[in-house]
Amino acid sequence: VGGAVFDVCVRYLREDPWERMRLLSKWITKTPLIIHTRGQSLFTFEFFPDDVVTLSAQRFAANGMTYHTPYDALNDFRNLEIPIKAAKEHGLTVVPGIVFTESPVHTNEYYCRKAKELMKFDIDGIFLKDASGLLRPERASSLVKAIKAVMGNMPLQLHSHCLSGLSPYVALCAVENGVEVVHSATAPLANGASHPATQGLVNNLRRLEYNIDIDLSKVDEVAEIIKFIAAKENKPIGEVAEYDAFHFHHQVAGGMISNLKYQLSTVGLEDRLEDILEEAGNVRADLGYPIVVSPFAQYIITQSVLNVVAIDSGKERFSNVPDEVKLYVRGGYGEIAGKIDPNLYDKITRGQAPIKQRPGELVQPGLAKAREKLGSQASDDDVLLWVFYNQKEFDALKNAGSIPTEYPIL
């Protein structure tokens, strides 16, 4: 659970994510249950205060999670300092992520330096997060080899999505060069924007003479149940993505492109999708190569739309800049890997000074206000939900009742 999953539970399913954790931890007592967070941002796009992040780690452990995989979208590990420390204090296994992207500044040397930074923390391993499926086979081989030379006996994991169609083969290349753990998904929920299929990955690794201690008959049984539910509920299952070289320019996930198509159709810009994605790659270069994961994927696309509209109306690019992009450029989300032209910096920020301190230090403590609002009888879980979401979302979730645990087969 974690990341967008936590958010979907609250906003769309109206299922209390804390209750979901408790249910799963009762049913699954051997396999480690992972909580995946965006570091200081936890499950949303905004940075939360240190007291909220610290209490969250305590509640992860109390609700049955045993394994924490935090990451920071800019690889600024000041934003992982509190999440890692708090999780370790409550006995969680902690494996933080380094987010991969392809750019002139995200070299193997950059990633080795980032691995060294993470190893200064009390951690149990590192995972390489390839959120947009940008890792190519040859780069996977050289990068894994370089990072493993830095990490030594500390285990390295691979978390790669299939958006380019390369991830199933990339995983094999990574294993052959030293990756010890690969993240996968049961076949009906694999491929597309997801991970490689567990079944295919295990079979391919066995053909390479690796001993994989997994009973695929059990996985296949789960796969059949998932296929049945998908058919009954008219939900899609994962499909293998075709390779698209343009994806490596804009690096925007397929699901986000689908949403963008719809949003553009509502404002009469549906025929400009390719222009906007072309501009997205240019915006990213202008802004010092932020990695195209949430929230920066959304910020890059928003800025790209504004730039295309500005050019159409005879104005300059970046003549209209959202507050979130201004904050990013100043360093308000953390360290920027590349360089931003000083003239563009001044145009965007209008002379405001760069932000140098750890971003979490800029956020005022949040628990006291939440406890005052909800009353002394409110649970810590409810206090955190109130901090994460607005009153409307919080009330709708609490009014929805408990999660049903019996699936209506008939």
Tab-separated table of C-alpha atoms in Angstrom:
chain	number	residue	atom	x	y	z
A	1	VAL	CA	0.000	0.000	0.000
A	2	GLY	CA	1.141	3.569	-0.397
A	3	GLY	CA	1.732	6.234	-3.004
A	4	ALA	CA	-1.282	6.578	-5.281
A	5	VAL	CA	-2.880	3.439	-3.758
A	6	PHE	CA	-3.432	5.153	-0.393
A	7	ASP	CA	-4.905	8.157	-2.208
A	8	VAL	CA	-7.230	6.041	-4.376
A	9	CYS	CA	-8.514	4.227	-1.271
A	10	VAL	CA	-9.617	7.533	0.244
A	11	ARG	CA	-10.790	9.559	-2.750
A	12	TYR	CA	-12.411	6.931	-4.967
A	13	LEU	CA	-12.965	3.644	-3.137
A	14	ARG	CA	-13.934	5.251	0.206
A	15	GLU	CA	-11.980	2.487	1.955
A	16	ASP	CA	-9.983	3.435	5.039
A	17	PRO	CA	-6.360	2.619	4.082
A	18	TRP	CA	-5.463	1.997	7.735
A	19	GLU	CA	-8.236	-0.599	7.929
A	20	ARG	CA	-6.966	-2.173	4.709
A	21	MET	CA	-3.516	-2.534	6.320
A	22	ARG	CA	-4.996	-4.185	9.405
A	23	LEU	CA	-7.048	-6.635	7.327
A	24	LEU	CA	-4.108	-7.639	5.165
A	25	SER	CA	-1.755	-8.045	8.119
A	26	LYS	CA	-4.239	-10.509	9.674
A	27	TRP	CA	-4.522	-12.542	6.473
A	28	ILE	CA	-0.861	-12.357	5.391
A	29	THR	CA	1.416	-13.273	8.264
A	30	LYS	CA	4.567	-14.515	6.521
A	31	THR	CA	5.146	-12.332	3.456
A	32	PRO	CA	6.410	-8.814	4.327
A	33	LEU	CA	3.812	-6.109	3.681
A	34	ILE	CA	5.273	-3.020	2.044
A	35	ILE	CA	4.306	0.615	2.653
A	36	HIS	CA	5.531	2.762	-0.265
A	37	THR	CA	5.757	6.528	0.315
A	38	ARG	CA	6.980	9.675	-1.398
A	39	GLY	CA	9.234	10.525	1.529
A	40	GLN	CA	8.317	13.832	3.128
A	41	SER	CA	5.266	14.008	0.817
A	42	LEU	CA	3.976	10.607	1.994
A	43	PHE	CA	0.939	9.917	-0.273
A	44	THR	CA	0.148	13.298	-1.839
A	45	PHE	CA	1.939	16.088	-3.718
A	46	GLU	CA	2.559	18.422	-0.777
A	47	PHE	CA	5.306	18.302	1.843
A	48	PHE	CA	4.146	17.405	5.344
A	49	PRO	CA	5.695	18.598	8.608
A	50	ASP	CA	8.150	16.423	10.477
A	51	ASP	CA	5.691	15.598	13.279
A	52	VAL	CA	3.190	14.198	10.744
A	53	VAL	CA	5.852	12.149	8.945
A	54	THR	CA	7.122	10.755	12.270
A	55	LEU	CA	3.655	9.737	13.508
A	56	SER	CA	2.899	8.149	10.129
A	57	ALA	CA	5.827	5.753	10.540
A	58	GLN	CA	4.562	4.747	13.959
A	59	ARG	CA	1.095	4.045	12.522
A	60	PHE	CA	2.531	2.019	9.623
A	61	ALA	CA	4.086	-0.349	12.144
A	62	ALA	CA	1.038	-0.360	14.451
A	63	ASN	CA	-1.252	-1.300	11.548
A	64	GLY	CA	0.853	-4.277	10.438
A	65	MET	CA	3.275	-2.964	7.833
A	66	THR	CA	6.760	-4.417	8.149
A	67	TYR	CA	8.669	-2.950	5.197
A	68	HIS	CA	9.037	0.709	4.171
A	69	THR	CA	10.205	1.833	0.706
A	70	PRO	CA	10.341	5.662	0.702
A	71	TYR	CA	11.734	7.702	-2.187
A	72	ASP	CA	12.137	11.361	-3.098
A	73	ALA	CA	11.137	12.492	-6.579
A	74	LEU	CA	14.259	14.695	-6.917
A	75	ASN	CA	16.634	12.257	-5.176
A	76	ASP	CA	17.227	14.894	-2.494
A	77	PHE	CA	17.766	12.589	0.451
A	78	ARG	CA	17.311	15.339	3.013
A	79	ASN	CA	13.637	14.589	2.294
A	80	LEU	CA	14.165	10.955	3.403
A	81	GLU	CA	15.979	11.746	6.638
A	82	ILE	CA	12.858	11.832	8.861
A	83	PRO	CA	10.960	8.981	7.106
A	84	ILE	CA	13.949	6.616	7.386
A	85	LYS	CA	14.799	7.473	10.988
A	86	ALA	CA	11.188	7.183	12.193
A	87	ALA	CA	10.574	3.895	10.380
A	88	LYS	CA	13.704	2.305	11.835
A	89	GLU	CA	12.708	3.446	15.335
A	90	HIS	CA	9.510	1.394	14.968
A	91	GLY	CA	11.229	-1.743	13.718
A	92	LEU	CA	10.431	-1.499	10.021
A	93	THR	CA	12.775	-2.845	7.365
A	94	VAL	CA	13.720	0.251	5.344
A	95	VAL	CA	14.772	0.110	1.681
A	96	PRO	CA	14.755	3.645	0.188
A	97	GLY	CA	14.666	4.305	-3.542
A	98	ILE	CA	16.824	6.189	-6.020
A	99	VAL	CA	14.640	7.382	-8.904
A	100	PHE	CA	16.014	6.677	-12.375
A	101	THR	CA	15.657	8.874	-15.411
A	102	GLU	CA	17.485	9.417	-18.661
A	103	SER	CA	19.106	12.837	-19.094
A	104	PRO	CA	22.547	14.400	-19.679
A	105	VAL	CA	22.992	14.953	-15.932
A	106	HIS	CA	21.668	11.637	-14.615
A	107	THR	CA	24.852	9.690	-15.333
A	108	ASN	CA	26.119	6.493	-13.713
A	109	GLU	CA	28.427	8.702	-11.643
A	110	TYR	CA	25.396	10.650	-10.406
A	111	TYR	CA	23.645	7.438	-9.327
A	112	CYS	CA	26.747	6.073	-7.605
A	113	ARG	CA	27.026	9.341	-5.668
A	114	LYS	CA	23.364	9.050	-4.662
A	115	ALA	CA	23.866	5.457	-3.523
A	116	LYS	CA	26.748	6.603	-1.303
A	117	GLU	CA	24.512	9.314	0.189
A	118	LEU	CA	21.802	6.777	1.044
A	119	MET	CA	24.269	4.357	2.595
A	120	LYS	CA	25.046	6.941	5.284
A	121	PHE	CA	21.560	6.237	6.704
A	122	ASP	CA	20.587	3.188	8.763
A	123	ILE	CA	18.999	1.245	5.881
A	124	ASP	CA	18.572	-2.384	4.838
A	125	GLY	CA	19.030	-2.005	1.072
A	126	ILE	CA	18.351	0.329	-1.870
A	127	PHE	CA	15.901	0.024	-4.756
A	128	LEU	CA	16.287	1.581	-8.180
A	129	LYS	CA	12.933	3.126	-9.096
A	130	ASP	CA	12.371	3.240	-12.857
A	131	ALA	CA	8.896	4.741	-12.733
A	132	SER	CA	8.614	5.546	-16.459
A	133	GLY	CA	10.259	2.400	-17.836
A	134	LEU	CA	13.247	4.348	-19.169
A	135	LEU	CA	15.945	1.871	-18.233
A	136	ARG	CA	17.311	0.235	-21.392
A	137	PRO	CA	19.063	-3.154	-21.310
A	138	GLU	CA	22.573	-1.809	-21.948
A	139	ARG	CA	22.149	0.989	-19.375
A	140	ALA	CA	20.715	-1.453	-16.842
A	141	SER	CA	23.822	-3.597	-17.167
A	142	SER	CA	26.338	-0.771	-16.712
A	143	LEU	CA	24.342	1.095	-14.045
A	144	VAL	CA	23.662	-1.937	-11.846
A	145	LYS	CA	27.297	-2.982	-12.078
A	146	ALA	CA	28.439	0.530	-11.069
A	147	ILE	CA	26.014	0.862	-8.151
A	148	LYS	CA	26.796	-2.626	-6.852
A	149	ALA	CA	30.489	-1.731	-6.822
A	150	VAL	CA	29.569	1.068	-4.395
A	151	MET	CA	27.056	-0.930	-2.316
A	152	GLY	CA	29.059	-4.094	-1.792
A	153	ASN	CA	27.017	-6.643	0.162
A	154	MET	CA	24.025	-4.354	0.684
A	155	PRO	CA	21.196	-5.692	-1.544
A	156	LEU	CA	20.028	-3.747	-4.593
A	157	GLN	CA	16.440	-4.045	-5.848
A	158	LEU	CA	14.892	-3.124	-9.198
A	159	HIS	CA	11.443	-1.487	-9.407
A	160	SER	CA	10.805	-0.943	-13.125
A	161	HIS	CA	7.532	-0.217	-14.921
A	162	CYS	CA	6.717	-1.563	-18.391
A	163	LEU	CA	5.759	1.689	-20.125
A	164	SER	CA	8.380	1.265	-22.849
A	165	GLY	CA	7.888	-2.507	-23.119
A	166	LEU	CA	11.530	-3.104	-22.132
A	167	SER	CA	11.228	-3.892	-18.422
A	168	PRO	CA	10.835	-7.708	-18.599
A	169	TYR	CA	14.171	-7.989	-20.439
A	170	VAL	CA	15.784	-5.165	-18.443
A	171	ALA	CA	15.042	-7.128	-15.263
A	172	LEU	CA	17.027	-10.104	-16.591
A	173	CYS	CA	19.978	-7.854	-17.501
A	174	ALA	CA	19.860	-6.291	-14.043
A	175	VAL	CA	19.878	-9.681	-12.305
A	176	GLU	CA	22.819	-10.875	-14.406
A	177	ASN	CA	24.768	-7.796	-13.256
A	178	GLY	CA	24.046	-8.012	-9.543
A	179	VAL	CA	20.473	-7.019	-8.653
A	180	GLU	CA	19.244	-9.342	-5.894
A	181	VAL	CA	15.513	-8.478	-5.809
A	182	VAL	CA	13.132	-7.675	-8.671
A	183	HIS	CA	9.650	-6.201	-8.178
A	184	SER	CA	6.984	-7.941	-10.273
A	185	ALA	CA	3.197	-8.259	-10.552
A	186	THR	CA	0.818	-11.197	-11.002
A	187	ALA	CA	0.139	-11.533	-14.741
A	188	PRO	CA	-3.349	-9.939	-15.075
A	189	LEU	CA	-2.063	-6.866	-13.198
A	190	ALA	CA	1.343	-6.790	-14.910
A	191	ASN	CA	2.710	-5.019	-18.031
A	192	GLY	CA	1.303	-1.725	-19.346
A	193	ALA	CA	2.042	0.832	-16.627
A	194	SER	CA	2.762	-1.959	-14.117
A	195	HIS	CA	5.748	-4.248	-13.445
A	196	PRO	CA	6.846	-7.311	-15.422
A	197	ALA	CA	4.715	-10.419	-14.887
A	198	THR	CA	5.894	-12.654	-12.050
A	199	GLN	CA	5.198	-15.815	-14.038
A	200	GLY	CA	7.188	-14.780	-17.128
A	201	LEU	CA	10.013	-13.339	-15.063
A	202	VAL	CA	10.392	-16.512	-12.978
A	203	ASN	CA	10.359	-18.752	-16.064
A	204	ASN	CA	12.945	-16.600	-17.858
A	205	LEU	CA	15.238	-16.523	-14.817
A	206	ARG	CA	14.983	-20.293	-14.465
A	207	ARG	CA	16.030	-20.664	-18.110
A	208	LEU	CA	19.098	-18.589	-17.179
A	209	GLU	CA	19.710	-21.224	-14.471
A	210	TYR	CA	18.726	-19.097	-11.469
A	211	ASN	CA	17.056	-20.951	-8.605
A	212	ILE	CA	13.799	-19.071	-7.938
A	213	ASP	CA	11.950	-20.532	-4.943
A	214	ILE	CA	8.408	-19.625	-6.003
A	215	ASP	CA	5.518	-22.035	-6.581
A	216	LEU	CA	3.992	-20.643	-9.784
A	217	SER	CA	0.914	-22.869	-9.451
A	218	LYS	CA	-0.169	-20.685	-6.506
A	219	VAL	CA	0.493	-17.517	-8.502
A	220	ASP	CA	-1.495	-18.898	-11.427
A	221	GLU	CA	-4.395	-19.657	-9.078
A	222	VAL	CA	-4.403	-16.015	-7.918
A	223	ALA	CA	-4.173	-14.874	-11.550
A	224	GLU	CA	-7.334	-16.797	-12.449
A	225	ILE	CA	-9.241	-15.190	-9.569
A	226	ILE	CA	-8.067	-11.718	-10.621
A	227	LYS	CA	-9.106	-12.385	-14.243
A	228	PHE	CA	-12.532	-13.513	-13.045
A	229	ILE	CA	-13.025	-10.362	-10.957
A	230	ALA	CA	-11.791	-8.138	-13.807
A	231	ALA	CA	-14.305	-9.692	-16.211
A	232	LYS	CA	-17.158	-9.505	-13.702
A	233	GLU	CA	-16.422	-5.853	-12.821
A	234	ASN	CA	-15.553	-4.824	-16.414
A	235	LYS	CA	-12.034	-3.760	-15.420
A	236	PRO	CA	-8.993	-3.832	-17.733
A	237	ILE	CA	-6.050	-6.181	-17.317
A	238	GLY	CA	-2.461	-5.384	-18.226
A	239	GLU	CA	-1.388	-5.355	-21.864
A	240	VAL	CA	2.167	-5.363	-23.195
A	241	ALA	CA	3.202	-1.853	-24.264
A	242	GLU	CA	4.724	-1.267	-27.685
A	243	TYR	CA	8.141	0.381	-27.811
A	244	ASP	CA	7.848	4.107	-28.552
A	245	ALA	CA	11.037	6.160	-28.998
A	246	PHE	CA	9.065	9.401	-28.410
A	247	HIS	CA	8.406	8.208	-24.834
A	248	PHE	CA	12.093	8.751	-24.020
A	249	HIS	CA	11.786	12.414	-25.018
A	250	HIS	CA	8.729	13.408	-22.978
A	251	GLN	CA	8.926	10.515	-20.417
A	252	VAL	CA	5.265	10.956	-19.419
A	253	ALA	CA	3.451	7.849	-18.183
A	254	GLY	CA	0.735	6.382	-20.402
A	255	GLY	CA	-2.027	6.780	-17.827
A	256	MET	CA	-1.259	10.463	-17.514
A	257	ILE	CA	-1.358	10.854	-21.308
A	258	SER	CA	-4.844	9.291	-21.362
A	259	ASN	CA	-6.027	11.800	-18.762
A	260	LEU	CA	-4.359	14.617	-20.687
A	261	LYS	CA	-6.165	13.631	-23.898
A	262	TYR	CA	-9.498	13.932	-22.129
A	263	GLN	CA	-8.611	17.244	-20.463
A	264	LEU	CA	-7.425	18.729	-23.758
A	265	SER	CA	-10.682	17.672	-25.444
A	266	THR	CA	-12.665	19.718	-22.911
A	267	VAL	CA	-10.840	22.933	-23.905
A	268	GLY	CA	-10.583	22.364	-27.644
A	269	LEU	CA	-6.898	21.411	-27.689
A	270	GLU	CA	-7.222	17.693	-28.461
A	271	ASP	CA	-5.257	18.127	-31.724
A	272	ARG	CA	-2.247	19.594	-29.853
A	273	LEU	CA	-1.309	16.526	-27.799
A	274	GLU	CA	1.881	15.760	-29.741
A	275	ASP	CA	2.980	19.413	-29.615
A	276	ILE	CA	2.440	19.464	-25.847
A	277	LEU	CA	4.415	16.249	-25.320
A	278	GLU	CA	7.214	17.649	-27.518
A	279	GLU	CA	7.208	20.789	-25.395
A	280	ALA	CA	7.257	18.654	-22.224
A	281	GLY	CA	10.704	17.334	-23.137
A	282	ASN	CA	11.883	20.897	-23.789
A	283	VAL	CA	10.426	22.222	-20.528
A	284	ARG	CA	12.126	19.449	-18.614
A	285	ALA	CA	15.509	20.411	-20.097
A	286	ASP	CA	14.885	24.099	-19.332
A	287	LEU	CA	14.066	23.274	-15.698
A	288	GLY	CA	17.206	21.267	-14.962
A	289	TYR	CA	15.828	17.807	-15.823
A	290	PRO	CA	13.338	17.097	-13.032
A	291	ILE	CA	12.386	13.417	-13.009
A	292	VAL	CA	8.962	12.842	-14.594
A	293	VAL	CA	7.219	11.320	-11.573
A	294	SER	CA	4.535	12.834	-9.343
A	295	PRO	CA	4.292	15.711	-8.673
A	296	PHE	CA	6.784	16.942	-11.270
A	297	ALA	CA	5.132	15.055	-14.122
A	298	GLN	CA	1.987	17.095	-13.496
A	299	TYR	CA	3.942	20.358	-13.198
A	300	ILE	CA	5.868	19.738	-16.434
A	301	ILE	CA	2.696	18.941	-18.390
A	302	THR	CA	0.871	21.975	-16.977
A	303	GLN	CA	3.764	24.243	-17.934
A	304	SER	CA	3.926	22.665	-21.386
A	305	VAL	CA	0.236	23.337	-22.025
A	306	LEU	CA	0.668	26.947	-20.891
A	307	ASN	CA	3.698	27.379	-23.149
A	308	VAL	CA	1.921	25.977	-26.226
A	309	VAL	CA	-1.085	28.235	-25.601
A	310	ALA	CA	1.248	31.222	-25.091
A	311	ILE	CA	3.072	30.583	-28.368
A	312	ASP	CA	-0.281	30.280	-30.198
A	313	SER	CA	-1.272	33.704	-28.888
A	314	GLY	CA	2.033	35.359	-29.799
A	315	LYS	CA	3.542	35.343	-26.290
A	316	GLU	CA	6.821	33.924	-25.008
A	317	ARG	CA	7.286	30.523	-23.397
A	318	PHE	CA	7.087	30.690	-19.586
A	319	SER	CA	5.055	33.910	-19.761
A	320	ASN	CA	2.568	32.172	-17.415
A	321	VAL	CA	4.084	30.000	-14.674
A	322	PRO	CA	2.171	28.121	-11.932
A	323	ASP	CA	3.172	28.701	-8.303
A	324	GLU	CA	4.323	25.088	-7.969
A	325	VAL	CA	6.845	25.526	-10.806
A	326	LYS	CA	8.085	28.770	-9.239
A	327	LEU	CA	8.598	26.963	-5.931
A	328	TYR	CA	10.415	24.092	-7.639
A	329	VAL	CA	12.772	26.461	-9.494
A	330	ARG	CA	13.683	28.165	-6.199
A	331	GLY	CA	14.564	24.814	-4.631
A	332	GLY	CA	11.417	24.548	-2.534
A	333	TYR	CA	11.066	20.816	-3.253
A	334	GLY	CA	14.770	20.034	-2.983
A	335	GLU	CA	17.990	19.849	-4.955
A	336	ILE	CA	17.776	20.266	-8.748
A	337	ALA	CA	20.068	17.894	-10.627
A	338	GLY	CA	20.730	20.108	-13.639
A	339	LYS	CA	21.219	23.820	-14.273
A	340	ILE	CA	18.560	26.451	-14.921
A	341	ASP	CA	19.575	29.380	-17.088
A	342	PRO	CA	19.907	32.476	-14.832
A	343	ASN	CA	17.719	34.552	-17.165
A	344	LEU	CA	14.965	31.926	-17.060
A	345	TYR	CA	15.336	31.695	-13.262
A	346	ASP	CA	14.809	35.450	-12.941
A	347	LYS	CA	11.879	35.373	-15.369
A	348	ILE	CA	10.134	32.612	-13.410
A	349	THR	CA	10.902	33.703	-9.841
A	350	ARG	CA	10.925	37.473	-10.414
A	351	GLY	CA	14.054	37.812	-8.337
A	352	GLN	CA	13.037	35.717	-5.325
A	353	ALA	CA	15.996	34.143	-3.557
A	354	PRO	CA	16.779	30.419	-3.832
A	355	ILE	CA	15.653	28.157	-0.986
A	356	LYS	CA	18.616	26.333	0.552
A	357	GLN	CA	17.295	24.571	3.669
A	358	ARG	CA	15.659	21.157	3.895
A	359	PRO	CA	12.102	21.646	2.532
A	360	GLY	CA	10.465	19.923	5.520
A	361	GLU	CA	11.861	22.617	7.800
A	362	LEU	CA	9.658	25.175	6.033
A	363	VAL	CA	6.422	23.391	7.013
A	364	GLN	CA	4.844	24.222	10.379
A	365	PRO	CA	3.934	21.320	12.743
A	366	GLY	CA	0.482	19.939	11.910
A	367	LEU	CA	-0.658	17.497	14.597
A	368	ALA	CA	-1.746	19.971	17.284
A	369	LYS	CA	-4.161	21.732	14.938
A	370	ALA	CA	-5.627	18.423	13.772
A	371	ARG	CA	-6.116	17.137	17.332
A	372	GLU	CA	-7.781	20.397	18.311
A	373	LYS	CA	-10.170	20.109	15.366
A	374	LEU	CA	-11.081	16.425	15.880
A	375	GLY	CA	-11.092	16.339	19.678
A	376	SER	CA	-9.126	14.354	22.241
A	377	GLN	CA	-10.950	11.080	21.480
A	378	ALA	CA	-9.800	10.957	17.829
A	379	SER	CA	-7.438	8.117	16.959
A	380	ASP	CA	-3.974	8.808	15.570
A	381	ASP	CA	-5.080	7.200	12.290
A	382	ASP	CA	-7.993	9.640	11.956
A	383	VAL	CA	-5.787	12.585	12.906
A	384	LEU	CA	-3.424	11.714	10.060
A	385	LEU	CA	-6.253	11.243	7.563
A	386	TRP	CA	-7.571	14.678	8.498
A	387	VAL	CA	-4.115	16.174	7.887
A	388	PHE	CA	-3.747	14.428	4.519
A	389	TYR	CA	-7.197	15.311	3.140
A	390	ASN	CA	-9.762	18.089	3.229
A	391	GLN	CA	-12.881	17.951	5.391
A	392	LYS	CA	-15.099	16.809	2.512
A	393	GLU	CA	-12.890	13.809	1.679
A	394	PHE	CA	-12.430	12.942	5.353
A	395	ASP	CA	-16.177	13.017	6.078
A	396	ALA	CA	-17.037	10.975	2.982
A	397	LEU	CA	-14.519	8.312	3.987
A	398	LYS	CA	-15.730	8.083	7.583
A	399	ASN	CA	-19.373	7.900	6.449
A	400	ALA	CA	-18.649	5.002	4.071
A	401	GLY	CA	-18.358	2.419	6.839
A	402	SER	CA	-16.110	-0.612	7.058
A	403	ILE	CA	-14.492	-2.351	4.087
A	404	PRO	CA	-16.538	-5.341	2.864
A	405	THR	CA	-14.402	-8.483	2.986
A	406	GLU	CA	-16.691	-10.935	1.192
A	407	TYR	CA	-16.627	-10.726	-2.603
A	408	PRO	CA	-20.080	-11.307	-4.157
A	409	ILE	CA	-19.272	-14.265	-6.430
A	410	LEU	CA	-22.805	-14.741	-7.784
